[in-house]
Amino acid sequence: QVQLLESGGGLVQPGDSLRLSCAASGRTVRDYHMGWFRQAPGKEREFVGGVSWSPGSARYADAVKGRFIISSDNTMKSMDLQMNSLTPEDTAIYYCAYRYSLQTIVDTTASQYPYWGQGTQVTVSS
């Protein structure tokens, strides 16, 4: 079992930045994927970005590429999401997810992740 805890959400204005953090505890392993997903009201949960155990493996959705940056430490227990140039379309609940995997390319499919955090609300509004 892996437990995930997100933090850092809030209300910001368009153009602002926000940083989310995800802390993992429990049975974390060397071969893993950690991903950020988001879900807006009335929409399906979608992949935002993620990393695998392989260095330099960060992968992003087209909608956030160039604006969002993922960083993770080598303890396999934390991952941050730096969100820049936020727009109202980024408003959603953001979730951290974790799965065990030997693949170097991080999986973008929500159903492949068995472990989820409780989510943190990000609201971008003027």
Short mmCIF file of N, CA and C in Angstrom, two decimals:
data_model
loop_
_atom_site.label_atom_id
_atom_site.label_comp_id
_atom_site.label_asym_id
_atom_site.label_seq_id
_atom_site.Cartn_x
_atom_site.Cartn_y
_atom_site.Cartn_z
N GLN A 1 0.83 -1.19 0.00
CA GLN A 1 0.00 0.00 0.00
C GLN A 1 0.87 1.24 0.00
N VAL A 2 0.40 2.23 -0.74
CA VAL A 2 1.08 3.52 -0.80
C VAL A 2 0.07 4.59 -0.44
N GLN A 3 0.44 5.50 0.41
CA GLN A 3 -0.41 6.63 0.76
C GLN A 3 0.19 7.89 0.14
N LEU A 4 -0.68 8.72 -0.39
CA LEU A 4 -0.25 9.95 -1.06
C LEU A 4 -0.97 11.14 -0.44
N LEU A 5 -0.25 12.23 -0.26
CA LEU A 5 -0.83 13.43 0.31
C LEU A 5 -0.41 14.62 -0.52
N GLU A 6 -1.40 15.29 -1.11
CA GLU A 6 -1.12 16.49 -1.90
C GLU A 6 -1.27 17.73 -1.02
N SER A 7 -0.58 18.77 -1.40
CA SER A 7 -0.71 20.06 -0.73
C SER A 7 -0.37 21.17 -1.71
N GLY A 8 -0.81 22.39 -1.38
CA GLY A 8 -0.40 23.54 -2.16
C GLY A 8 -1.47 24.15 -3.04
N GLY A 9 -2.66 23.61 -3.06
CA GLY A 9 -3.71 24.19 -3.88
C GLY A 9 -4.18 25.52 -3.34
N GLY A 10 -5.03 26.19 -4.12
CA GLY A 10 -5.56 27.46 -3.66
C GLY A 10 -6.23 28.24 -4.77
N LEU A 11 -6.54 29.48 -4.46
CA LEU A 11 -7.17 30.41 -5.40
C LEU A 11 -6.14 31.42 -5.88
N VAL A 12 -5.97 31.50 -7.18
CA VAL A 12 -5.01 32.43 -7.76
C VAL A 12 -5.66 33.14 -8.94
N GLN A 13 -5.01 34.19 -9.40
CA GLN A 13 -5.50 34.95 -10.55
C GLN A 13 -4.84 34.45 -11.84
N PRO A 14 -5.48 34.69 -12.97
CA PRO A 14 -4.85 34.31 -14.25
C PRO A 14 -3.46 34.91 -14.38
N GLY A 15 -2.54 34.08 -14.85
CA GLY A 15 -1.16 34.52 -15.00
C GLY A 15 -0.27 34.22 -13.80
N ASP A 16 -0.88 33.89 -12.69
CA ASP A 16 -0.13 33.58 -11.47
C ASP A 16 0.49 32.19 -11.55
N SER A 17 1.31 31.91 -10.54
CA SER A 17 1.94 30.60 -10.41
C SER A 17 1.50 29.94 -9.11
N LEU A 18 1.62 28.62 -9.09
CA LEU A 18 1.26 27.86 -7.91
C LEU A 18 2.09 26.58 -7.92
N ARG A 19 2.46 26.12 -6.75
CA ARG A 19 3.25 24.90 -6.65
C ARG A 19 2.52 23.87 -5.81
N LEU A 20 2.33 22.70 -6.37
CA LEU A 20 1.72 21.59 -5.66
C LEU A 20 2.80 20.59 -5.25
N SER A 21 2.57 19.94 -4.12
CA SER A 21 3.49 18.92 -3.66
C SER A 21 2.74 17.63 -3.38
N CYS A 22 3.42 16.52 -3.59
CA CYS A 22 2.86 15.21 -3.29
C CYS A 22 3.89 14.43 -2.49
N ALA A 23 3.47 13.95 -1.34
CA ALA A 23 4.34 13.15 -0.49
C ALA A 23 3.82 11.72 -0.44
N ALA A 24 4.70 10.76 -0.72
CA ALA A 24 4.33 9.35 -0.72
C ALA A 24 4.89 8.67 0.52
N SER A 25 4.11 7.77 1.06
CA SER A 25 4.57 6.98 2.20
C SER A 25 4.05 5.56 2.05
N GLY A 26 4.60 4.68 2.86
CA GLY A 26 4.19 3.28 2.76
C GLY A 26 5.17 2.49 1.92
N ARG A 27 4.66 1.58 1.11
CA ARG A 27 5.50 0.66 0.38
C ARG A 27 5.93 1.25 -0.98
N THR A 28 6.73 2.31 -0.92
CA THR A 28 7.28 2.86 -2.16
C THR A 28 8.46 2.01 -2.59
N VAL A 29 8.65 1.89 -3.90
CA VAL A 29 9.68 1.02 -4.45
C VAL A 29 10.51 1.78 -5.46
N ARG A 30 11.57 1.14 -5.95
CA ARG A 30 12.46 1.79 -6.90
C ARG A 30 11.82 1.95 -8.26
N ASP A 31 11.03 0.98 -8.69
CA ASP A 31 10.43 0.99 -10.03
C ASP A 31 8.98 1.47 -9.95
N TYR A 32 8.74 2.70 -10.34
CA TYR A 32 7.44 3.32 -10.12
C TYR A 32 7.15 4.38 -11.17
N HIS A 33 5.90 4.77 -11.21
CA HIS A 33 5.47 5.98 -11.91
C HIS A 33 4.72 6.84 -10.90
N MET A 34 4.95 8.12 -10.96
CA MET A 34 4.14 9.07 -10.20
C MET A 34 3.56 10.08 -11.17
N GLY A 35 2.29 10.32 -11.07
CA GLY A 35 1.63 11.21 -12.01
C GLY A 35 0.75 12.24 -11.34
N TRP A 36 0.57 13.35 -12.03
CA TRP A 36 -0.42 14.36 -11.65
C TRP A 36 -1.58 14.28 -12.64
N PHE A 37 -2.78 14.21 -12.10
CA PHE A 37 -3.99 14.22 -12.90
C PHE A 37 -4.87 15.35 -12.38
N ARG A 38 -5.82 15.76 -13.19
CA ARG A 38 -6.76 16.77 -12.74
C ARG A 38 -8.15 16.46 -13.26
N GLN A 39 -9.13 16.93 -12.53
CA GLN A 39 -10.51 16.72 -12.93
C GLN A 39 -11.31 17.99 -12.68
N ALA A 40 -11.83 18.55 -13.75
CA ALA A 40 -12.69 19.73 -13.67
C ALA A 40 -14.14 19.27 -13.58
N PRO A 41 -15.03 20.11 -13.07
CA PRO A 41 -16.45 19.73 -12.96
C PRO A 41 -17.03 19.32 -14.31
N GLY A 42 -17.67 18.16 -14.33
CA GLY A 42 -18.31 17.69 -15.54
C GLY A 42 -17.37 17.09 -16.57
N LYS A 43 -16.09 16.96 -16.22
CA LYS A 43 -15.13 16.42 -17.16
C LYS A 43 -14.46 15.18 -16.59
N GLU A 44 -13.84 14.40 -17.47
CA GLU A 44 -13.12 13.22 -17.03
C GLU A 44 -11.77 13.62 -16.45
N ARG A 45 -11.28 12.72 -15.62
CA ARG A 45 -9.95 12.95 -15.06
C ARG A 45 -8.92 12.83 -16.18
N GLU A 46 -7.98 13.78 -16.22
CA GLU A 46 -7.01 13.80 -17.30
C GLU A 46 -5.58 13.89 -16.77
N PHE A 47 -4.69 13.32 -17.54
CA PHE A 47 -3.26 13.35 -17.21
C PHE A 47 -2.72 14.75 -17.38
N VAL A 48 -1.92 15.19 -16.42
CA VAL A 48 -1.26 16.49 -16.48
C VAL A 48 0.23 16.31 -16.75
N GLY A 49 0.86 15.47 -15.97
CA GLY A 49 2.27 15.20 -16.13
C GLY A 49 2.69 14.13 -15.16
N GLY A 50 3.90 13.58 -15.37
CA GLY A 50 4.35 12.54 -14.48
C GLY A 50 5.80 12.18 -14.73
N VAL A 51 6.33 11.36 -13.82
CA VAL A 51 7.70 10.89 -13.93
C VAL A 51 7.74 9.40 -13.62
N SER A 52 8.74 8.75 -14.18
CA SER A 52 9.01 7.36 -13.82
C SER A 52 10.29 7.31 -13.01
N TRP A 53 10.71 6.10 -12.70
CA TRP A 53 11.94 5.91 -11.94
C TRP A 53 13.15 6.31 -12.77
N SER A 54 12.99 6.41 -14.08
CA SER A 54 14.11 6.71 -14.97
C SER A 54 14.42 8.20 -14.97
N PRO A 55 15.65 8.60 -14.69
CA PRO A 55 16.00 10.02 -14.69
C PRO A 55 15.65 10.70 -16.00
N GLY A 56 15.13 11.92 -15.91
CA GLY A 56 14.80 12.67 -17.11
C GLY A 56 13.55 12.18 -17.82
N SER A 57 12.68 11.48 -17.10
CA SER A 57 11.52 10.86 -17.75
C SER A 57 10.26 11.71 -17.72
N ALA A 58 10.34 12.94 -17.25
CA ALA A 58 9.13 13.76 -17.12
C ALA A 58 8.38 13.87 -18.43
N ARG A 59 7.08 13.75 -18.32
CA ARG A 59 6.20 13.77 -19.50
C ARG A 59 5.01 14.65 -19.15
N TYR A 60 4.53 15.43 -20.14
CA TYR A 60 3.48 16.40 -19.89
C TYR A 60 2.37 16.31 -20.93
N ALA A 61 1.18 16.66 -20.51
CA ALA A 61 0.08 16.81 -21.45
C ALA A 61 0.33 18.05 -22.30
N ASP A 62 -0.17 18.03 -23.52
CA ASP A 62 0.04 19.17 -24.42
C ASP A 62 -0.51 20.47 -23.83
N ALA A 63 -1.59 20.36 -23.07
CA ALA A 63 -2.25 21.56 -22.55
C ALA A 63 -1.40 22.32 -21.54
N VAL A 64 -0.41 21.64 -20.95
CA VAL A 64 0.40 22.28 -19.91
C VAL A 64 1.87 22.36 -20.28
N LYS A 65 2.24 21.76 -21.39
CA LYS A 65 3.64 21.73 -21.79
C LYS A 65 4.17 23.16 -21.95
N GLY A 66 5.33 23.41 -21.36
CA GLY A 66 5.92 24.74 -21.41
C GLY A 66 5.49 25.64 -20.27
N ARG A 67 4.44 25.26 -19.54
CA ARG A 67 3.96 26.06 -18.41
C ARG A 67 4.15 25.34 -17.08
N PHE A 68 4.02 24.05 -17.08
CA PHE A 68 4.11 23.25 -15.85
C PHE A 68 5.44 22.48 -15.86
N ILE A 69 6.02 22.36 -14.68
CA ILE A 69 7.27 21.63 -14.52
C ILE A 69 7.17 20.69 -13.33
N ILE A 70 7.55 19.44 -13.55
CA ILE A 70 7.55 18.45 -12.49
C ILE A 70 8.97 18.25 -11.99
N SER A 71 9.09 18.18 -10.68
CA SER A 71 10.37 17.84 -10.08
C SER A 71 10.14 16.76 -9.03
N SER A 72 11.12 15.88 -8.93
CA SER A 72 11.01 14.84 -7.92
C SER A 72 12.39 14.55 -7.36
N ASP A 73 12.43 14.07 -6.14
CA ASP A 73 13.72 13.78 -5.56
C ASP A 73 14.04 12.30 -5.77
N ASN A 74 15.24 11.90 -5.43
CA ASN A 74 15.64 10.53 -5.69
C ASN A 74 15.31 9.58 -4.55
N THR A 75 14.47 10.05 -3.62
CA THR A 75 14.03 9.16 -2.55
C THR A 75 12.77 8.39 -2.94
N MET A 76 12.20 8.74 -4.11
CA MET A 76 10.97 8.11 -4.61
C MET A 76 9.77 8.41 -3.71
N LYS A 77 9.87 9.49 -2.94
CA LYS A 77 8.80 9.77 -2.00
C LYS A 77 8.17 11.13 -2.16
N SER A 78 8.59 11.92 -3.12
CA SER A 78 7.97 13.23 -3.29
C SER A 78 8.05 13.69 -4.72
N MET A 79 7.08 14.50 -5.08
CA MET A 79 7.00 15.04 -6.44
C MET A 79 6.28 16.37 -6.36
N ASP A 80 6.84 17.38 -7.00
CA ASP A 80 6.23 18.70 -7.03
C ASP A 80 5.76 19.03 -8.44
N LEU A 81 4.76 19.89 -8.51
CA LEU A 81 4.25 20.39 -9.79
C LEU A 81 4.25 21.91 -9.72
N GLN A 82 5.18 22.52 -10.45
CA GLN A 82 5.24 23.97 -10.55
C GLN A 82 4.36 24.40 -11.71
N MET A 83 3.34 25.18 -11.41
CA MET A 83 2.39 25.60 -12.42
C MET A 83 2.54 27.10 -12.66
N ASN A 84 2.88 27.47 -13.87
CA ASN A 84 3.08 28.86 -14.24
C ASN A 84 2.06 29.30 -15.28
N SER A 85 1.89 30.61 -15.39
CA SER A 85 0.98 31.18 -16.39
C SER A 85 -0.39 30.50 -16.34
N LEU A 86 -0.94 30.41 -15.17
CA LEU A 86 -2.21 29.70 -14.99
C LEU A 86 -3.35 30.44 -15.67
N THR A 87 -4.28 29.67 -16.19
CA THR A 87 -5.48 30.22 -16.84
C THR A 87 -6.72 29.60 -16.17
N PRO A 88 -7.87 30.19 -16.38
CA PRO A 88 -9.09 29.60 -15.79
C PRO A 88 -9.32 28.15 -16.22
N GLU A 89 -8.81 27.79 -17.39
CA GLU A 89 -8.96 26.41 -17.87
C GLU A 89 -8.16 25.42 -17.04
N ASP A 90 -7.27 25.88 -16.21
CA ASP A 90 -6.50 25.01 -15.32
C ASP A 90 -7.25 24.73 -14.01
N THR A 91 -8.37 25.35 -13.83
CA THR A 91 -9.16 25.13 -12.62
C THR A 91 -9.65 23.69 -12.56
N ALA A 92 -9.33 23.02 -11.46
CA ALA A 92 -9.69 21.60 -11.31
C ALA A 92 -9.22 21.13 -9.94
N ILE A 93 -9.63 19.93 -9.61
CA ILE A 93 -9.02 19.23 -8.47
C ILE A 93 -7.83 18.46 -9.03
N TYR A 94 -6.69 18.65 -8.41
CA TYR A 94 -5.46 18.01 -8.85
C TYR A 94 -5.15 16.83 -7.92
N TYR A 95 -4.86 15.69 -8.55
CA TYR A 95 -4.58 14.47 -7.82
C TYR A 95 -3.18 13.96 -8.12
N CYS A 96 -2.56 13.41 -7.12
CA CYS A 96 -1.30 12.70 -7.26
C CYS A 96 -1.62 11.20 -7.31
N ALA A 97 -0.91 10.48 -8.17
CA ALA A 97 -1.16 9.05 -8.31
C ALA A 97 0.15 8.29 -8.40
N TYR A 98 0.08 7.00 -8.06
CA TYR A 98 1.31 6.19 -7.98
C TYR A 98 1.00 4.78 -8.46
N ARG A 99 1.98 4.20 -9.19
CA ARG A 99 1.85 2.81 -9.59
C ARG A 99 3.22 2.19 -9.62
N TYR A 100 3.28 0.89 -9.45
CA TYR A 100 4.52 0.16 -9.60
C TYR A 100 4.68 -0.16 -11.08
N SER A 101 5.88 0.08 -11.63
CA SER A 101 6.10 -0.22 -13.04
C SER A 101 7.58 -0.26 -13.35
N LEU A 102 7.97 -1.20 -14.21
CA LEU A 102 9.34 -1.28 -14.69
C LEU A 102 9.55 -0.43 -15.94
N GLN A 103 8.46 0.08 -16.53
CA GLN A 103 8.57 0.84 -17.77
C GLN A 103 9.20 2.20 -17.51
N THR A 104 10.05 2.63 -18.43
CA THR A 104 10.70 3.93 -18.27
C THR A 104 9.78 5.07 -18.66
N ILE A 105 8.83 4.83 -19.57
CA ILE A 105 7.92 5.88 -20.03
C ILE A 105 6.70 5.89 -19.12
N VAL A 106 6.45 7.03 -18.51
CA VAL A 106 5.37 7.12 -17.53
C VAL A 106 4.02 6.94 -18.20
N ASP A 107 3.16 6.16 -17.56
CA ASP A 107 1.83 5.89 -18.09
C ASP A 107 0.92 7.10 -17.88
N THR A 108 0.11 7.41 -18.88
CA THR A 108 -0.78 8.57 -18.81
C THR A 108 -2.24 8.19 -18.55
N THR A 109 -2.51 6.91 -18.35
CA THR A 109 -3.88 6.43 -18.18
C THR A 109 -4.24 6.32 -16.71
N ALA A 110 -5.27 7.06 -16.30
CA ALA A 110 -5.64 7.11 -14.88
C ALA A 110 -5.96 5.73 -14.32
N SER A 111 -6.60 4.88 -15.11
CA SER A 111 -7.03 3.58 -14.62
C SER A 111 -5.86 2.65 -14.31
N GLN A 112 -4.68 2.99 -14.76
CA GLN A 112 -3.50 2.17 -14.49
C GLN A 112 -2.89 2.47 -13.12
N TYR A 113 -3.38 3.49 -12.47
CA TYR A 113 -2.81 3.89 -11.17
C TYR A 113 -3.72 3.42 -10.05
N PRO A 114 -3.23 2.55 -9.19
CA PRO A 114 -4.06 2.04 -8.10
C PRO A 114 -4.06 2.93 -6.85
N TYR A 115 -3.09 3.80 -6.75
CA TYR A 115 -2.98 4.61 -5.53
C TYR A 115 -3.16 6.08 -5.85
N TRP A 116 -4.02 6.73 -5.06
CA TRP A 116 -4.38 8.13 -5.30
C TRP A 116 -4.39 8.92 -4.01
N GLY A 117 -4.05 10.19 -4.13
CA GLY A 117 -4.23 11.10 -3.03
C GLY A 117 -5.66 11.60 -2.99
N GLN A 118 -5.95 12.44 -2.00
CA GLN A 118 -7.32 12.92 -1.81
C GLN A 118 -7.64 14.10 -2.73
N GLY A 119 -6.61 14.69 -3.34
CA GLY A 119 -6.82 15.80 -4.25
C GLY A 119 -6.70 17.14 -3.57
N THR A 120 -6.32 18.15 -4.35
CA THR A 120 -6.24 19.52 -3.85
C THR A 120 -6.83 20.44 -4.91
N GLN A 121 -7.65 21.38 -4.46
CA GLN A 121 -8.37 22.25 -5.38
C GLN A 121 -7.47 23.39 -5.86
N VAL A 122 -7.47 23.59 -7.16
CA VAL A 122 -6.80 24.74 -7.77
C VAL A 122 -7.86 25.53 -8.51
N THR A 123 -8.01 26.80 -8.14
CA THR A 123 -8.98 27.66 -8.78
C THR A 123 -8.27 28.89 -9.33
N VAL A 124 -8.45 29.13 -10.63
CA VAL A 124 -7.84 30.28 -11.28
C VAL A 124 -8.96 31.20 -11.73
N SER A 125 -9.04 32.33 -11.09
CA SER A 125 -10.15 33.25 -11.36
C SER A 125 -9.75 34.67 -11.02
N SER A 126 -10.27 35.61 -11.81
CA SER A 126 -10.04 37.02 -11.51
C SER A 126 -11.16 37.57 -10.65
#
